[in-house]
XYZ file of C-alpha atoms in Angstrom:
369
model
C 0.000 0.000 0.000
C 2.933 2.351 0.662
C 4.066 1.930 -2.939
C 0.621 2.991 -4.175
C 0.667 6.177 -2.118
C 4.260 6.934 -3.057
C 3.749 6.453 -6.786
C 0.585 8.553 -6.852
C 2.073 11.355 -4.751
C 5.371 11.479 -6.630
C 3.634 11.431 -10.007
C 1.416 14.330 -8.939
C 4.409 16.447 -7.859
C 6.557 15.575 -10.890
C 3.699 16.253 -13.299
C 2.674 19.491 -11.595
C 6.191 20.917 -11.663
C 7.312 19.222 -14.859
C 4.388 20.523 -16.892
C 5.323 24.088 -15.947
C 8.833 23.462 -17.240
C 7.463 21.808 -20.395
C 5.251 24.823 -21.132
C 8.274 27.105 -20.983
C 10.516 24.855 -23.100
C 7.905 24.028 -25.737
C 6.836 27.671 -26.034
C 10.410 28.847 -26.618
C 10.869 26.240 -29.344
C 7.564 27.141 -30.966
C 6.084 23.658 -30.592
C 2.492 24.825 -30.797
C -0.780 23.102 -31.677
C -2.271 23.406 -35.150
C -6.074 23.727 -35.212
C -8.380 21.990 -37.713
C -9.999 24.533 -40.039
C -13.411 22.796 -39.988
C -13.672 22.929 -36.196
C -15.466 25.513 -34.066
C -14.147 29.033 -34.761
C -13.676 29.593 -31.020
C -10.792 27.111 -31.141
C -8.727 29.250 -33.493
C -7.466 31.274 -30.533
C -5.789 28.080 -29.267
C -3.443 27.918 -32.268
C 0.147 27.951 -31.030
C -0.624 26.574 -27.546
C 2.228 24.187 -26.566
C 1.421 20.563 -27.290
C 3.037 17.146 -26.670
C 2.420 17.625 -22.926
C 1.714 13.907 -22.762
C 5.487 13.473 -22.501
C 5.266 14.811 -18.955
C 2.455 12.410 -18.029
C 4.442 9.453 -19.361
C 7.728 10.463 -17.692
C 6.015 11.250 -14.383
C 4.323 7.850 -14.406
C 7.427 5.824 -15.264
C 9.752 7.686 -12.883
C 7.235 7.536 -10.021
C 6.580 3.838 -10.459
C 10.251 2.849 -10.357
C 10.958 5.317 -7.538
C 8.144 3.778 -5.479
C 9.483 0.279 -6.135
C 12.990 1.390 -5.139
C 11.837 3.123 -1.964
C 9.802 0.087 -0.892
C 12.561 -2.293 -2.029
C 10.174 -4.433 -4.078
C 10.702 -6.015 -7.476
C 8.681 -4.786 -10.488
C 6.195 -7.380 -11.734
C 5.805 -8.697 -15.272
C 2.276 -7.263 -15.488
C 3.361 -3.752 -14.504
C 6.331 -3.762 -16.884
C 4.107 -4.996 -19.681
C 1.580 -2.244 -19.033
C 4.322 0.388 -18.985
C 5.602 -0.962 -22.306
C 2.129 -0.490 -23.794
C 1.825 2.975 -22.226
C 5.196 4.220 -23.464
C 5.007 2.440 -26.825
C 1.680 3.991 -27.747
C 2.968 7.322 -26.468
C 5.822 7.085 -28.986
C 3.312 6.575 -31.804
C 1.488 9.682 -30.619
C 4.769 11.586 -30.320
C 5.547 10.918 -33.986
C 2.073 12.165 -34.886
C 2.524 15.368 -32.852
C 6.034 15.960 -34.187
C 4.866 15.787 -37.796
C 2.054 18.250 -37.047
C 4.572 20.705 -35.616
C 7.310 20.299 -38.209
C 4.959 20.383 -41.199
C 2.638 22.996 -39.634
C -0.571 21.110 -40.326
C -3.429 19.879 -38.147
C -2.994 16.291 -39.384
C 0.132 14.377 -38.403
C 0.764 10.755 -39.326
C -1.381 9.410 -42.116
C -4.176 7.233 -40.760
C -2.623 4.066 -42.158
C 0.791 4.815 -40.674
C -0.733 5.576 -37.282
C -2.743 2.362 -37.342
C 0.372 0.365 -38.241
C 2.186 1.823 -35.231
C -0.744 1.144 -32.909
C -1.102 -2.376 -34.271
C 2.560 -3.276 -33.771
C 2.577 -2.101 -30.144
C -0.789 -3.737 -29.380
C 0.117 -7.084 -30.938
C 3.449 -7.271 -29.110
C 1.622 -6.513 -25.858
C -1.067 -9.102 -26.599
C 1.355 -11.875 -27.474
C 3.526 -11.251 -24.413
C 0.518 -10.907 -22.086
C -0.764 -14.328 -23.138
C 2.643 -15.966 -23.389
C 3.643 -18.717 -20.934
C 7.061 -17.031 -20.800
C 5.574 -14.470 -18.395
C 3.581 -16.956 -16.320
C 4.179 -16.907 -12.568
C 5.023 -19.922 -10.403
C 1.354 -20.947 -10.494
C 1.180 -20.813 -14.300
C -0.859 -17.590 -14.234
C -0.173 -15.357 -17.266
C -0.738 -11.561 -17.179
C -3.717 -11.848 -19.537
C -6.222 -14.596 -20.268
C -7.563 -16.152 -23.433
C -11.032 -16.037 -21.874
C -13.263 -13.026 -22.456
C -14.007 -11.244 -19.190
C -16.506 -8.867 -17.604
C -15.897 -8.679 -13.839
C -13.781 -11.800 -14.036
C -13.128 -14.482 -16.647
C -16.172 -15.984 -18.372
C -15.327 -19.700 -18.462
C -17.420 -20.588 -21.494
C -15.966 -17.719 -23.584
C -12.450 -19.029 -24.130
C -10.835 -17.985 -27.411
C -8.053 -19.541 -29.462
C -4.709 -17.778 -28.945
C -4.837 -15.861 -32.241
C -8.390 -14.614 -31.661
C -7.516 -13.610 -28.100
C -4.591 -11.520 -29.405
C -6.864 -9.922 -32.004
C -9.425 -9.085 -29.309
C -6.691 -7.411 -27.239
C -5.614 -5.449 -30.324
C -9.205 -4.341 -30.919
C -9.641 -3.176 -27.309
C -6.356 -1.251 -27.363
C -6.948 0.353 -30.768
C -10.532 1.276 -29.904
C -9.772 2.740 -26.485
C -6.651 4.655 -27.539
C -8.540 6.234 -30.428
C -11.521 6.898 -28.155
C -9.436 8.940 -25.708
C -7.754 10.643 -28.678
C -11.150 11.728 -30.040
C -12.233 12.960 -26.598
C -9.146 15.163 -26.286
C -10.711 18.161 -28.011
C -11.586 20.573 -25.194
C -9.462 22.003 -22.393
C -9.216 19.440 -19.597
C -11.889 17.098 -20.986
C -9.837 13.955 -21.640
C -7.477 14.602 -18.726
C -10.243 15.011 -16.160
C -12.147 11.994 -17.464
C -8.962 9.911 -17.401
C -8.336 10.825 -13.761
C -11.655 9.268 -12.784
C -11.282 6.088 -14.834
C -7.679 5.445 -13.756
C -8.738 6.156 -10.184
C -11.400 3.480 -10.617
C -8.807 0.975 -11.817
C -6.650 1.807 -8.811
C -9.562 0.756 -6.592
C -10.291 -2.331 -8.714
C -6.691 -3.505 -8.396
C -6.572 -2.856 -4.641
C -9.798 -4.817 -4.183
C -8.562 -7.669 -6.349
C -5.390 -7.799 -4.268
C -7.394 -7.936 -1.040
C -9.444 -10.795 -2.498
C -6.538 -12.443 -4.317
C -6.994 -16.214 -4.738
C -3.374 -16.872 -3.809
C -3.755 -15.285 -0.371
C -7.524 -15.465 0.173
C -8.795 -18.610 -1.604
C -12.558 -18.229 -1.412
C -15.225 -18.833 -4.019
C -15.354 -15.127 -4.886
C -11.603 -14.488 -5.076
C -9.912 -13.014 -8.157
C -7.542 -15.218 -10.121
C -5.407 -12.443 -11.626
C -1.704 -11.763 -11.689
C 0.075 -8.887 -9.849
C -2.995 -6.811 -8.865
C -1.125 -4.825 -6.196
C 1.647 -3.798 -8.584
C -0.898 -2.813 -11.213
C -2.480 -0.574 -8.573
C 0.895 1.164 -8.205
C 0.915 1.928 -11.939
C -2.727 3.051 -11.917
C -2.053 5.396 -8.997
C 0.966 6.832 -10.803
C -1.039 7.583 -13.953
C -3.860 9.068 -11.872
C -1.424 11.359 -10.045
C 0.306 12.350 -13.293
C -3.038 13.278 -14.874
C -4.017 15.282 -11.797
C -0.824 17.325 -11.986
C -1.207 17.884 -15.716
C -4.847 18.940 -15.313
C -3.719 21.961 -13.260
C -2.215 23.431 -16.451
C -4.580 21.788 -18.928
C -7.796 23.150 -17.379
C -9.502 25.986 -19.242
C -7.870 28.097 -20.536
C -5.302 25.395 -21.272
C -1.661 26.441 -21.092
C -0.642 23.148 -22.721
C -2.235 20.224 -24.560
C -1.349 16.567 -24.056
C -1.474 15.933 -27.798
C -1.635 12.487 -29.324
C 1.428 11.654 -27.221
C -0.744 11.689 -24.143
C -4.144 10.660 -25.458
C -2.962 7.534 -27.282
C -0.835 6.505 -24.286
C -3.673 7.003 -21.789
C -6.198 5.174 -23.952
C -3.836 2.241 -24.429
C -3.151 2.095 -20.687
C -6.896 1.933 -19.942
C -7.225 -0.964 -22.361
C -4.193 -2.606 -20.768
C -5.764 -2.416 -17.319
C -8.996 -3.923 -18.647
C -7.071 -6.838 -20.145
C -4.742 -7.461 -17.198
C -7.449 -7.158 -14.521
C -9.826 -9.462 -16.439
C -12.425 -6.678 -16.760
C -12.473 -6.229 -20.526
C -16.218 -5.723 -20.934
C -16.428 -3.602 -17.778
C -14.276 -1.030 -19.614
C -17.304 -0.325 -21.791
C -18.988 1.100 -18.680
C -16.025 2.674 -16.866
C -14.879 4.300 -20.102
C -18.406 5.021 -21.288
C -17.651 8.628 -22.242
C -14.854 7.546 -24.575
C -17.214 5.012 -26.144
C -19.879 7.675 -26.730
C -17.339 9.971 -28.383
C -16.162 7.161 -30.658
C -19.704 6.096 -31.573
C -20.623 9.687 -32.444
C -17.848 9.769 -35.056
C -18.777 6.347 -36.424
C -22.446 7.320 -36.731
C -21.590 10.672 -38.311
C -19.278 9.177 -40.936
C -21.472 6.124 -41.563
C -24.721 8.031 -42.109
C -22.939 10.646 -44.231
C -21.505 8.036 -46.597
C -24.589 5.799 -46.768
C -26.922 8.743 -47.383
C -24.754 9.814 -50.320
C -24.570 6.344 -51.822
C -28.073 4.936 -51.217
C -31.272 6.454 -52.523
C -33.265 3.842 -50.602
C -31.665 5.005 -47.340
C -32.572 8.626 -48.115
C -36.151 7.643 -48.923
C -36.670 5.456 -45.839
C -35.166 7.931 -43.372
C -36.229 11.053 -45.285
C -32.801 12.651 -45.326
C -30.749 14.406 -47.977
C -27.540 13.137 -49.525
C -24.607 13.730 -47.171
C -26.850 13.942 -44.093
C -25.100 14.684 -40.801
C -26.601 13.412 -37.546
C -24.521 15.811 -35.437
C -23.593 19.367 -36.242
C -19.974 18.359 -35.766
C -18.304 15.217 -34.469
C -16.947 14.109 -32.004
C -19.869 14.596 -29.653
C -18.409 17.405 -27.542
C -18.155 19.621 -30.644
C -21.851 19.045 -31.372
C -22.788 20.684 -28.076
C -20.360 23.515 -28.735
C -22.099 24.160 -32.044
C -25.411 24.242 -30.157
C -24.068 27.192 -28.197
C -22.788 25.574 -25.015
C -19.696 27.169 -23.495
C -16.603 24.954 -23.600
C -16.364 24.889 -19.808
C -20.010 23.811 -19.579
C -19.421 20.928 -21.990
C -16.326 19.805 -20.095
C -17.930 19.879 -16.656
C -21.063 18.082 -17.823
C -19.002 15.430 -19.602
C -16.961 15.004 -16.405
C -20.238 14.439 -14.564
C -21.225 11.823 -17.146
C -17.845 10.130 -16.695
C -18.312 10.141 -12.933
C -21.691 8.469 -13.303
C -20.229 5.806 -15.592
C -17.441 5.151 -13.077
C -19.859 4.922 -10.151
C -22.069 2.471 -12.047
C -19.065 0.411 -13.151
C -17.583 0.189 -9.665
C -21.021 -0.555 -8.270
C -21.449 -3.493 -10.636
C -17.922 -4.697 -9.825
C -18.592 -4.673 -6.073
C -22.165 -6.004 -6.349
C -20.923 -9.023 -8.315
C -18.462 -9.862 -5.537
C -21.119 -9.448 -2.838
C -23.481 -11.708 -4.760
C -20.835 -14.443 -4.866
C -19.773 -14.280 -1.213
């Protein structure tokens, strides 16, 4: 438990102070954000705001985790190291995307195919290692499972190795892109991430308290390294808290794809390693809504242009748009909501999702006691 408190506290301090330094350095070098021309006009004033602040979140997390392990004289676990690999690896993909935006002075960085290749490579390496017997503990327990999970593994939903790896890839790609899409207003993705990572800190602590190896009851959790995963979750939570101080409206720095892709991948990693893959749909409900809004917008737009039958049945014109602008938070901006209002209300929605998710997690354990 000391390691959890140390990692969270150190990450908060490092991120709080480090982000201030990053703002100064990035501003002097002119590493500012480019703004999409088709977005809300109110965002044009943000052009030039320092970006790539996700570097601070990543460094604060990694340094705090290893410092906490050193101070408590404990050995890093395979699960934690694997999660940090995913976190840093996806952050590097985002860093390349941000760097290209800055160097080429355009709002689009890596081409979509190149970005997906990078995400796929990192996700597949993580998936293969997480399921590999090479990282099994003395009881044969691997970091991840080939069984699909909700609160815990679903015994009758076991997948072949290849399909299990593909499912992990899908979860990582979907969640990392979901957080990336949500990162469009000052403090929105950061504040939402604080709550979801905080939830996974609690999930890991609870799983450790009810760990089958130390508390073998019918409702125990057969996972690997839950306490060490809690140390990582606390570190990311603290790092996001510190960054939010500077990222809150009006933002002095943006996390960029460096941060959003890394945070989204880490959320997916926690879902996989804690055997709560389907629970992520609830805990990360806001990110899912943002992603679905883009999918619906693009899908309806294309189908309405291509299909006369669709236009007739739904009585829409060619190129119909369901939302005024996607992702979802921009739709409410276009309706006239202030940015701060959108952010706070979306934080409230995230909080409700987290409360419901944790409630289901705890209720399932109570029902099985």
